[in-house]
PDB file of C-alpha atoms in Angstrom:
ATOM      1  CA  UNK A  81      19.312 -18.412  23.945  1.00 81.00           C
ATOM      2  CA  UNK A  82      15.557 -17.838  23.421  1.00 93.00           C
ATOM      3  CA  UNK A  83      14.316 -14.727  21.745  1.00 97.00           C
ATOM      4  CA  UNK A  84      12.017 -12.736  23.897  1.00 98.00           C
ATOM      5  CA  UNK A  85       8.807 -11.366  22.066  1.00 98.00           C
ATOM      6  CA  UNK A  86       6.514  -8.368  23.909  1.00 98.00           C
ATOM      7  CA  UNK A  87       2.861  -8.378  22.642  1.00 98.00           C
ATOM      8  CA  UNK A  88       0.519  -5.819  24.218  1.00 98.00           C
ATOM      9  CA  UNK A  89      -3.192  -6.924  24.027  1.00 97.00           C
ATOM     10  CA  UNK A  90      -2.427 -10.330  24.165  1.00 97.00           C
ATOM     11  CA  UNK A  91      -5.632 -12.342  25.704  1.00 96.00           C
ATOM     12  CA  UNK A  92      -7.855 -11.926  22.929  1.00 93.00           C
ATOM     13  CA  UNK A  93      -7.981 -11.655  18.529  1.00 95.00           C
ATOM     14  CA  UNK A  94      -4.820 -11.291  16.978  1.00 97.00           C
ATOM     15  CA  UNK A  95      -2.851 -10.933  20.485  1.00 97.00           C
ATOM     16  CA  UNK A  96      -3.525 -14.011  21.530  1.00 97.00           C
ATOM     17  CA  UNK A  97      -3.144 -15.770  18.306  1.00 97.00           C
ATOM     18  CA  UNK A  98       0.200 -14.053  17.841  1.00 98.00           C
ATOM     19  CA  UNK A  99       1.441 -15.401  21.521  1.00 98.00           C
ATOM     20  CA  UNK A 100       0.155 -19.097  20.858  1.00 97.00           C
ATOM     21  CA  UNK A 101       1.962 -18.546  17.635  1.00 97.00           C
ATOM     22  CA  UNK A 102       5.198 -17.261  18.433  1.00 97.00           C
ATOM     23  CA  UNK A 103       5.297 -20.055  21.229  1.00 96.00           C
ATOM     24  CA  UNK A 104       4.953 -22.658  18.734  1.00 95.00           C
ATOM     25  CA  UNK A 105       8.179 -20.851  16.821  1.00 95.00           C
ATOM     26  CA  UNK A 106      10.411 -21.149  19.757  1.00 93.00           C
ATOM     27  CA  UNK A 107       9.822 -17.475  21.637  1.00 96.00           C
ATOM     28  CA  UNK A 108      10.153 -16.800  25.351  1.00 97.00           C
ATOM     29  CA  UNK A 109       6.953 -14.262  25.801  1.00 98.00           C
ATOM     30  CA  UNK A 110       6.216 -10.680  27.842  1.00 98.00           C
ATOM     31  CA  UNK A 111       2.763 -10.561  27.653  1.00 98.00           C
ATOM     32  CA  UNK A 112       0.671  -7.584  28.607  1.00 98.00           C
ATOM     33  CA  UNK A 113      -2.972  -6.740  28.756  1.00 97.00           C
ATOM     34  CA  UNK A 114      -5.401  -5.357  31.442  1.00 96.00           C
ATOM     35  CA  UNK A 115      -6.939  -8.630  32.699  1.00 95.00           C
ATOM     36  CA  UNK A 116      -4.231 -10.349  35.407  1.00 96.00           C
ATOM     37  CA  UNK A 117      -7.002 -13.642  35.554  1.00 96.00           C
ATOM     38  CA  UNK A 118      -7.044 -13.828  31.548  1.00 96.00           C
ATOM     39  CA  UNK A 119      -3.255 -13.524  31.370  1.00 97.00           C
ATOM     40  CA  UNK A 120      -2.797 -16.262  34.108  1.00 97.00           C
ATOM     41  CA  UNK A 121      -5.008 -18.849  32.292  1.00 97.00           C
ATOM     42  CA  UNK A 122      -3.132 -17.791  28.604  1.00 97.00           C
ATOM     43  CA  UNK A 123       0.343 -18.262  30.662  1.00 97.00           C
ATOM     44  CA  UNK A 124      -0.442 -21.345  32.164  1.00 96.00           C
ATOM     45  CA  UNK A 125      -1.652 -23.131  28.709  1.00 95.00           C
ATOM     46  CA  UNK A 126       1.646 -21.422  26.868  1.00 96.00           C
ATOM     47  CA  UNK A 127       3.787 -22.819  29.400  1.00 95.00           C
ATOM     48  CA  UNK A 128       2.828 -26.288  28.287  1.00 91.00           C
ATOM     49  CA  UNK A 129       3.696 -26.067  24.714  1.00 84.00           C
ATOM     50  CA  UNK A 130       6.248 -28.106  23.351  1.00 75.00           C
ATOM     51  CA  UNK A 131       8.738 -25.897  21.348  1.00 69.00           C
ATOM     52  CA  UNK A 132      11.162 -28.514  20.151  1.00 71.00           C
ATOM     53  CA  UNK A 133      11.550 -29.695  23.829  1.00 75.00           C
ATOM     54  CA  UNK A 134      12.298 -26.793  25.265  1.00 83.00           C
ATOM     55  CA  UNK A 135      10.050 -25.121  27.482  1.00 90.00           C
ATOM     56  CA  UNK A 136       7.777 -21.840  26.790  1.00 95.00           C
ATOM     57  CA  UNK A 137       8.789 -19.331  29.449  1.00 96.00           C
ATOM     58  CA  UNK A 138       6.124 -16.669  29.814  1.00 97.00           C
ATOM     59  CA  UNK A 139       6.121 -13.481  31.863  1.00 98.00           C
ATOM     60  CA  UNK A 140       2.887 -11.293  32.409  1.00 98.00           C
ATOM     61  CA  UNK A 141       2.828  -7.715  33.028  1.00 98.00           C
ATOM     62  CA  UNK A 142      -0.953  -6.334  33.761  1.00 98.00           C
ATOM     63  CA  UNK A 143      -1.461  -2.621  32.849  1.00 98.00           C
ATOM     64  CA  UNK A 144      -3.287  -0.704  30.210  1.00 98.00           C
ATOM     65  CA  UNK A 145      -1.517   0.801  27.223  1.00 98.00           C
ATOM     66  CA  UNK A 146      -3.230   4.253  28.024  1.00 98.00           C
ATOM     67  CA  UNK A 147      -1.781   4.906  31.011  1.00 98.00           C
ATOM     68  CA  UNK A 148       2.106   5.540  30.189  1.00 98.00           C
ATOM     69  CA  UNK A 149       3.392   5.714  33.811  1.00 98.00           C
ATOM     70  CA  UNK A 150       1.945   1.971  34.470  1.00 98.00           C
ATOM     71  CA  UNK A 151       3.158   0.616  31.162  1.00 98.00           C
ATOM     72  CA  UNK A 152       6.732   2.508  32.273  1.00 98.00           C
ATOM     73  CA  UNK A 153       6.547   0.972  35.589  1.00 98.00           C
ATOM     74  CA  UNK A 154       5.873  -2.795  34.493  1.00 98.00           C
ATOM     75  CA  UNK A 155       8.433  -2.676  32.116  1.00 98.00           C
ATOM     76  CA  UNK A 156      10.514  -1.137  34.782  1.00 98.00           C
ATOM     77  CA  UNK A 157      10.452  -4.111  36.757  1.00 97.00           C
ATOM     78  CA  UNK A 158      10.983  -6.526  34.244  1.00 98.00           C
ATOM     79  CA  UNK A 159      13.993  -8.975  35.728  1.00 97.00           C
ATOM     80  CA  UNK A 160      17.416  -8.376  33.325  1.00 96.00           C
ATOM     81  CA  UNK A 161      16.814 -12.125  32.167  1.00 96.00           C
ATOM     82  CA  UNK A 162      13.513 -10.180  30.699  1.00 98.00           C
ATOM     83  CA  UNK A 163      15.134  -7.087  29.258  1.00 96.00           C
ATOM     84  CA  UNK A 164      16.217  -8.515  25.867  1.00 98.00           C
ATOM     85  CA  UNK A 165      13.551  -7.826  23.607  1.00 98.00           C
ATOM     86  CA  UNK A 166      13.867  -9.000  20.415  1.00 98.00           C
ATOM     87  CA  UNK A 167      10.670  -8.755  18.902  1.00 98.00           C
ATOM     88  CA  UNK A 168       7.957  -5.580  19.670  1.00 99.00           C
ATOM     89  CA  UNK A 169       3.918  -6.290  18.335  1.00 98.00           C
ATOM     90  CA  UNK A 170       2.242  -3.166  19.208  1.00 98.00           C
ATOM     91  CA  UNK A 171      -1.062  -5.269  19.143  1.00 98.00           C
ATOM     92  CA  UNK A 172      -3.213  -3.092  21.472  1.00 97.00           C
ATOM     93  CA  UNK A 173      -5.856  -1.695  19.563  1.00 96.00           C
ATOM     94  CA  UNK A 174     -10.091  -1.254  19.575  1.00 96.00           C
ATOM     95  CA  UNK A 175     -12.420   0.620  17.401  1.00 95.00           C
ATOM     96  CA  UNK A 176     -15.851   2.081  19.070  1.00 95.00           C
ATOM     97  CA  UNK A 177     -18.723   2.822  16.916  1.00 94.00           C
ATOM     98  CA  UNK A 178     -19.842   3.438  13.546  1.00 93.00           C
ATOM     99  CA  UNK A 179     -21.236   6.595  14.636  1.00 95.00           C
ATOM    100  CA  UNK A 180     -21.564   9.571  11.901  1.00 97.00           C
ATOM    101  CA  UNK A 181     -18.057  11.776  13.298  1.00 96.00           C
ATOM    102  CA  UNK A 182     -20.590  14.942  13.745  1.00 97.00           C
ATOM    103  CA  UNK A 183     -23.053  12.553  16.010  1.00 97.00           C
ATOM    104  CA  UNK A 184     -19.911  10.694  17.624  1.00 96.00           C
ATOM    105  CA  UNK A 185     -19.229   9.636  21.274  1.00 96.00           C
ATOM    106  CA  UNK A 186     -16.124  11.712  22.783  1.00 97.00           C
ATOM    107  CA  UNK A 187     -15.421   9.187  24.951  1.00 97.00           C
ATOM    108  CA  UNK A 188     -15.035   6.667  22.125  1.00 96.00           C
ATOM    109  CA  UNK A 189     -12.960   8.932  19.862  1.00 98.00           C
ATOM    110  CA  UNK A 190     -10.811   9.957  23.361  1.00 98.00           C
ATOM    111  CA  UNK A 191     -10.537   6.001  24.283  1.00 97.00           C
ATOM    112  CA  UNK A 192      -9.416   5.257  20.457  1.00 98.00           C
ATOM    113  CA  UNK A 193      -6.880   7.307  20.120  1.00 98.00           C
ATOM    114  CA  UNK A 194      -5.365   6.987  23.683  1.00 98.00           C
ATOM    115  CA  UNK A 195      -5.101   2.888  22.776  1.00 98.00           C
ATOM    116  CA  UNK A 196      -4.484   3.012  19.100  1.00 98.00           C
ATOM    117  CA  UNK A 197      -2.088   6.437  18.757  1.00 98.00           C
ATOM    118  CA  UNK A 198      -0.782   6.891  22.115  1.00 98.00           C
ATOM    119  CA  UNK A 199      -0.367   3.752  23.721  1.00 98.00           C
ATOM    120  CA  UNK A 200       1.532   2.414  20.807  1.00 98.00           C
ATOM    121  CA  UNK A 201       3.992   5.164  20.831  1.00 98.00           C
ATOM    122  CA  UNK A 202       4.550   4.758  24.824  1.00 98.00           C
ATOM    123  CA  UNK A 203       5.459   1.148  23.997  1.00 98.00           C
ATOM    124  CA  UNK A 204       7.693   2.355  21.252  1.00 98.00           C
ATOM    125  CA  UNK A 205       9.047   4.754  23.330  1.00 98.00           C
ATOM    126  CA  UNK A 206       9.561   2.168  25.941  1.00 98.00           C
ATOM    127  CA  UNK A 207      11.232  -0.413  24.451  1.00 98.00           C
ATOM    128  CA  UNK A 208      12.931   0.685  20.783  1.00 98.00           C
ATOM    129  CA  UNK A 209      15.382   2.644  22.579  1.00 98.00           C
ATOM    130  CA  UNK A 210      17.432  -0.723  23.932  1.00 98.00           C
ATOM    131  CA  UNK A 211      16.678  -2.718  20.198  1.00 98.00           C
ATOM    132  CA  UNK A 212      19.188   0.343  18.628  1.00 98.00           C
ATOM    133  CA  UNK A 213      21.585   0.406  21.371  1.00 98.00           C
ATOM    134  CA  UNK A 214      21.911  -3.487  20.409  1.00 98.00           C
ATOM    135  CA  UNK A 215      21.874  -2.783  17.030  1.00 98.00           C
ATOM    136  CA  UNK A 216      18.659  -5.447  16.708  1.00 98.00           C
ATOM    137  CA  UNK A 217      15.476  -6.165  16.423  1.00 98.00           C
ATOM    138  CA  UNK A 218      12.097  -5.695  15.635  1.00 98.00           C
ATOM    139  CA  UNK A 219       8.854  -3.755  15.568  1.00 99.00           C
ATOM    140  CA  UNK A 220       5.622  -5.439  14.493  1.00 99.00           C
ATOM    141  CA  UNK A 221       2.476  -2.428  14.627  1.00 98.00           C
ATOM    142  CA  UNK A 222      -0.917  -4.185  14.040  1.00 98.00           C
ATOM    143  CA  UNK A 223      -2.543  -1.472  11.551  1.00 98.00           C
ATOM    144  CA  UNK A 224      -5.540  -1.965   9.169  1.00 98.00           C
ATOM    145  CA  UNK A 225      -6.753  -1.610   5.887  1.00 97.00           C
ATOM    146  CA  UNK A 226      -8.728   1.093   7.790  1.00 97.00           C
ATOM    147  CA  UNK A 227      -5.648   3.419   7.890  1.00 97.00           C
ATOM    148  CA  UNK A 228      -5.559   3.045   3.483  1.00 97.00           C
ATOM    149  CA  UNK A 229      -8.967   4.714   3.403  1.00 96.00           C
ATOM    150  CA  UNK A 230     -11.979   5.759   5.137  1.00 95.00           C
ATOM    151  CA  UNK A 231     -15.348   3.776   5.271  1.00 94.00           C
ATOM    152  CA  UNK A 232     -19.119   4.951   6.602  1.00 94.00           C
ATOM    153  CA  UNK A 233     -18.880   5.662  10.070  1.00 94.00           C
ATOM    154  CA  UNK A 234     -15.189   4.587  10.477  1.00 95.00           C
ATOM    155  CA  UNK A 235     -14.181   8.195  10.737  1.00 97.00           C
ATOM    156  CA  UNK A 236     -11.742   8.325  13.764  1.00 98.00           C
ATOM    157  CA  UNK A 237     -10.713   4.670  14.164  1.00 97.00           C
ATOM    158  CA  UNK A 238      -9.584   4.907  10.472  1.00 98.00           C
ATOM    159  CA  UNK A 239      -7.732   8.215  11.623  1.00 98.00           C
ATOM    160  CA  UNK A 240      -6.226   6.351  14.251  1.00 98.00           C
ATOM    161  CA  UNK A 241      -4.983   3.468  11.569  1.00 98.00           C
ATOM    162  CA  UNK A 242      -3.410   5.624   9.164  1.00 98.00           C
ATOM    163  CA  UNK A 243      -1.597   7.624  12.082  1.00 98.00           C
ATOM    164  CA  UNK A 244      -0.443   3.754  12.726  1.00 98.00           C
ATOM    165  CA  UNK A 245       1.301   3.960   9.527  1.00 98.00           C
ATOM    166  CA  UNK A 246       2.459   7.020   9.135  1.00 98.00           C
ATOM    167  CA  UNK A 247       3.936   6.305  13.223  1.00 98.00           C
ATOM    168  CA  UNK A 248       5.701   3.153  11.852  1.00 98.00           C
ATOM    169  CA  UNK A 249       6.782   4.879   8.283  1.00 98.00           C
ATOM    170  CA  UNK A 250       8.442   7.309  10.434  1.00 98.00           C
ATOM    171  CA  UNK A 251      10.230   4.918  12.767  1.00 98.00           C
ATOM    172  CA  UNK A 252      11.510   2.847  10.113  1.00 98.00           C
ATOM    173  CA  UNK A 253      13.426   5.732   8.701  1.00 98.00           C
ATOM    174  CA  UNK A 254      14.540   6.830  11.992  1.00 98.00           C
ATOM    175  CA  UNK A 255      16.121   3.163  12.697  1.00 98.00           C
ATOM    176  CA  UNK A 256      17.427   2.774   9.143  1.00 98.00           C
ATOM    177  CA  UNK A 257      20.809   3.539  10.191  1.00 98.00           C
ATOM    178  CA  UNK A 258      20.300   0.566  12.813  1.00 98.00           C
ATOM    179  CA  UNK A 259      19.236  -2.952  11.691  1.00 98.00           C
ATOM    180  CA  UNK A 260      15.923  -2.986  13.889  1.00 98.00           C
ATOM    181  CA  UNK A 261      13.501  -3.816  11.231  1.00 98.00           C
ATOM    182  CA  UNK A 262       9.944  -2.108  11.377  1.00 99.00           C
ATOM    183  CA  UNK A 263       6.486  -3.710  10.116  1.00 98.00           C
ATOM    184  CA  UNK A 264       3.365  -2.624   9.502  1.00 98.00           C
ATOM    185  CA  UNK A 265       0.176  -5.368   9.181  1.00 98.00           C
ATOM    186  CA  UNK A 266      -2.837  -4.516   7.989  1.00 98.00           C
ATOM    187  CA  UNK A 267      -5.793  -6.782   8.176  1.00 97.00           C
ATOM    188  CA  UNK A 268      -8.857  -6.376   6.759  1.00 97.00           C
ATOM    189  CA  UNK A 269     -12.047  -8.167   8.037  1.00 95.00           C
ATOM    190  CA  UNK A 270     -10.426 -10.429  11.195  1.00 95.00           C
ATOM    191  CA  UNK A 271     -13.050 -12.329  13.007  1.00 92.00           C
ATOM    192  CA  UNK A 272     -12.018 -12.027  16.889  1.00 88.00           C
ATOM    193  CA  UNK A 273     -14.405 -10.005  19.462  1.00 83.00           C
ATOM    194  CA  UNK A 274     -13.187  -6.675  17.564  1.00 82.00           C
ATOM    195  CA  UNK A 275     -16.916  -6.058  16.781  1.00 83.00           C
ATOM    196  CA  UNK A 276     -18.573  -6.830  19.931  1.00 83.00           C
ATOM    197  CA  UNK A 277     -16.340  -4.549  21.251  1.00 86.00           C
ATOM    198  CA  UNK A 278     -16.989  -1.318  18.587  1.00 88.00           C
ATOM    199  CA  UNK A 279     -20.527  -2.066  19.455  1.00 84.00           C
ATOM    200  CA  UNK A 280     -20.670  -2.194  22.761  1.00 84.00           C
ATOM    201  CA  UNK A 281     -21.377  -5.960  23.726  1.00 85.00           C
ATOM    202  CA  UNK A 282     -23.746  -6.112  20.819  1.00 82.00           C
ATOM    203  CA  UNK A 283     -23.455  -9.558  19.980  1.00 85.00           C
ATOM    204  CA  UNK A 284     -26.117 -10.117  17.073  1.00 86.00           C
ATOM    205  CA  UNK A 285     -25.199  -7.305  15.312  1.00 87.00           C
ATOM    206  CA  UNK A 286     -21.424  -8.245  16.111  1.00 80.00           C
ATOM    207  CA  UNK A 287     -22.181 -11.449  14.230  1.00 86.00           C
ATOM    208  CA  UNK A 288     -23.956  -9.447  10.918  1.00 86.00           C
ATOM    209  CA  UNK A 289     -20.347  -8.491  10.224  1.00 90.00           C
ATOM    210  CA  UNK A 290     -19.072 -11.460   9.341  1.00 92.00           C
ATOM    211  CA  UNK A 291     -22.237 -13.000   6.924  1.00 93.00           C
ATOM    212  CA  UNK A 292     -21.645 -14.449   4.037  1.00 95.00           C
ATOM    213  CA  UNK A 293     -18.423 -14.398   4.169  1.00 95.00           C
ATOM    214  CA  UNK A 294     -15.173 -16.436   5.518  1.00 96.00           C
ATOM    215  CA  UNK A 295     -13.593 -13.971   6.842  1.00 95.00           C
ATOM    216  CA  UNK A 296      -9.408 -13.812   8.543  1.00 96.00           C
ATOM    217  CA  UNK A 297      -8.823 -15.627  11.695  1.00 96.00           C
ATOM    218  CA  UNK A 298      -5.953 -13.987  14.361  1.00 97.00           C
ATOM    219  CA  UNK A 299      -4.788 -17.025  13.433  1.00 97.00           C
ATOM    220  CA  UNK A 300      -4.013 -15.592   9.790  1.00 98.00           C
ATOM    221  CA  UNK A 301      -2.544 -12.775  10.808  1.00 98.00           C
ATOM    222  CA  UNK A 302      -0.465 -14.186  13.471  1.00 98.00           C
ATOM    223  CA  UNK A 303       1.203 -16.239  10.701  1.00 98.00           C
ATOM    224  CA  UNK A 304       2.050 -13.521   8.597  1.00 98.00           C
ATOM    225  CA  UNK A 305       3.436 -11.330  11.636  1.00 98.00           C
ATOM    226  CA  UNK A 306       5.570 -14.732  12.600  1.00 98.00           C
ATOM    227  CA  UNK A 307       7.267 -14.796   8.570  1.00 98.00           C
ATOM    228  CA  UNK A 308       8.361 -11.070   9.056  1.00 98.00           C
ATOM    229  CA  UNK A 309      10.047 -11.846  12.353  1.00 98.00           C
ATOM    230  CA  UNK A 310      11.175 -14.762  10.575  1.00 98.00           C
ATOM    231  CA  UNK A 311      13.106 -13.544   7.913  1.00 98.00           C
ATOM    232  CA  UNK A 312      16.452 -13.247   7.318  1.00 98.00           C
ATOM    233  CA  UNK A 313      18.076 -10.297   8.833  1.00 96.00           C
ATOM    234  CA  UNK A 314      18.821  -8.266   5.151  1.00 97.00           C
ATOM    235  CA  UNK A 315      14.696  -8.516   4.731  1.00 98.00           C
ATOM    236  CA  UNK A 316      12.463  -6.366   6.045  1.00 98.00           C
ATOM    237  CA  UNK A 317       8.760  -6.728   5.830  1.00 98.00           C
ATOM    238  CA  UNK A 318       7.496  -2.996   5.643  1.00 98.00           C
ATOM    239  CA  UNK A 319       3.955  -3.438   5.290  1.00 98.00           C
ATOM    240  CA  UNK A 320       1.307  -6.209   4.670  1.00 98.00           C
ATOM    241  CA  UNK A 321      -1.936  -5.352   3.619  1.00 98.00           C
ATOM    242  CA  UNK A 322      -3.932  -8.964   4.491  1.00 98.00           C
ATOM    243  CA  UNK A 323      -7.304  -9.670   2.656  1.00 98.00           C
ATOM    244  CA  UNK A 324     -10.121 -11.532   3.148  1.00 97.00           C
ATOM    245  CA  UNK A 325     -10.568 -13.750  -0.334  1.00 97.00           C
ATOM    246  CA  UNK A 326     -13.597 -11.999  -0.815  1.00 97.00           C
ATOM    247  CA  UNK A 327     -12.526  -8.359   0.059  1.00 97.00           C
ATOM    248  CA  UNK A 328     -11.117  -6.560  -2.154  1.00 96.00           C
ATOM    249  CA  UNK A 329     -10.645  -3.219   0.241  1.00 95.00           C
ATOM    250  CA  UNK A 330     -12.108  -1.680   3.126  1.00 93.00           C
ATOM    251  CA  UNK A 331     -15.285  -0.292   2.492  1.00 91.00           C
ATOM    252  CA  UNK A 332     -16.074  -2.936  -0.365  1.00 94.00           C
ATOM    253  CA  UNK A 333     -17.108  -6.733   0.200  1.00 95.00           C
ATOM    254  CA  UNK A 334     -18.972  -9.265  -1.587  1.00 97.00           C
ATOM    255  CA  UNK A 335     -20.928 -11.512   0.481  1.00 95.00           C
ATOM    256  CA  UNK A 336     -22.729 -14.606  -0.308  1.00 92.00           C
ATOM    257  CA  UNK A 337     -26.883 -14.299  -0.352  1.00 88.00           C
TER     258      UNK A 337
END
């Protein structure tokens, strides 16, 4: 039988690139994110990929990781064939500015840690419950290199990172008695539409992130989240701090003139 992987965030950066890429390795997918038209089309293509000649099943659930009663209710009325979850990537994550914190937006710090903090714990919540009664499985949280330190005008979204780790530190001793395994990724500099997004549709300055240098692709990451799932059952991959070539942390990257 299939394994069944749940990724929240899943039509865009390294949500997406994780669901083409567990699809490739031979996972049935629950696939969640706030866009029912963008989940159809992702779906659709998934469906059609040939994992050793057996087909990709894929099954969508639209709601938004900040409201907890909507994320209980879709995966509420996930059929039993869907109930099996064997692998958990708590992908659903922005940041919103690069605002000084005293000269911040409230609605930005409120939407951050709703999405980051909150809606990663409901999933938790939601699904880690049935991985101990089975005595398996696994929890994939997408951190950052944000949560190791904090950069200029990074202030809550890096608050919101580390809580990411100290979240999945804590759940991987509360499961160590189980053998659900718990990971934490954390990428650095990921091209995907993470900066248009922290500022505000902003393309051109979106695009000055990434100069003069090559940075990660979801692709990257998605690779590294598929080897933890992959590996035997006596390994766990606890953390994975994931580097551009060029970057040697977060606040410090050399760029080509």
């Amino acid at each position: 039988m299939k394994k069944i992987a749940l990724i929240t965030g899943a039509t865009s950066g390294i949500g997406e690139a994780c669901a083409r890429r567990f699809a490739l390795g031979g996972y049935n997918l629950i696939l969640t994110a706030r866009r029912a038209d963008k989940l159809a089309g992702l779906k659709a293509e998934l469906e059609a990929v040939d994992a050793g000649g057996e087909p990709v099943r894929v099954r969508t659930l639209t709601f938004d990781v900040r409201d907890a009663q909507a994320a209980q209710a879709a995966i509420e009325s996930l059929e039993p064939e869907w109930q099996t979850i064997d692998v958990l990537i708590n992908n659903a994550g922005l940041a919103l500015g690069l605002d000084k914190e005293y000269e911040g937006n409230p609605d930005d710090w409120a939407t951050m840690i709703d999405t980051n903090i909150k809606g990663l714990l409901t999933m938790t919540r939601l699904i880690v419950p049935a991985m101990v009664k089975r005595n398996e499985g696994h929890v994939i949280n997408v951190g950052s290199v944000a949560g190791d330190a904090a950069y200029a005008g990074g202030n809550v979204y890096c608050a919101t990172k580390a809580a990411v780790k100290a979240i999945t530190d804590g759940l991987r001793i509360d499961v160590a008695e189980s053998a659900v395994r718990v990971t934490n990724l954390k990428p650095g500099l990921v091209e995907t539409n993470f900066s248009n997004v922290r500022f505000h549709g902003d393309t051109e300055r979106a695009d000055n992130v990434y100069r003069g240098i090559t940075p990660l692709t979801g692709a990257d990451i998605a690779d590294v989240a598929f080897y933890a799932a992959s590996a035997p059952k006596h390994v766990q991959i606890a953390e994975v701090l994931i580097l551009a070539t060029h970057q040697a942390n977060g606040s410090y990257i050399y760029r080509e003139p």
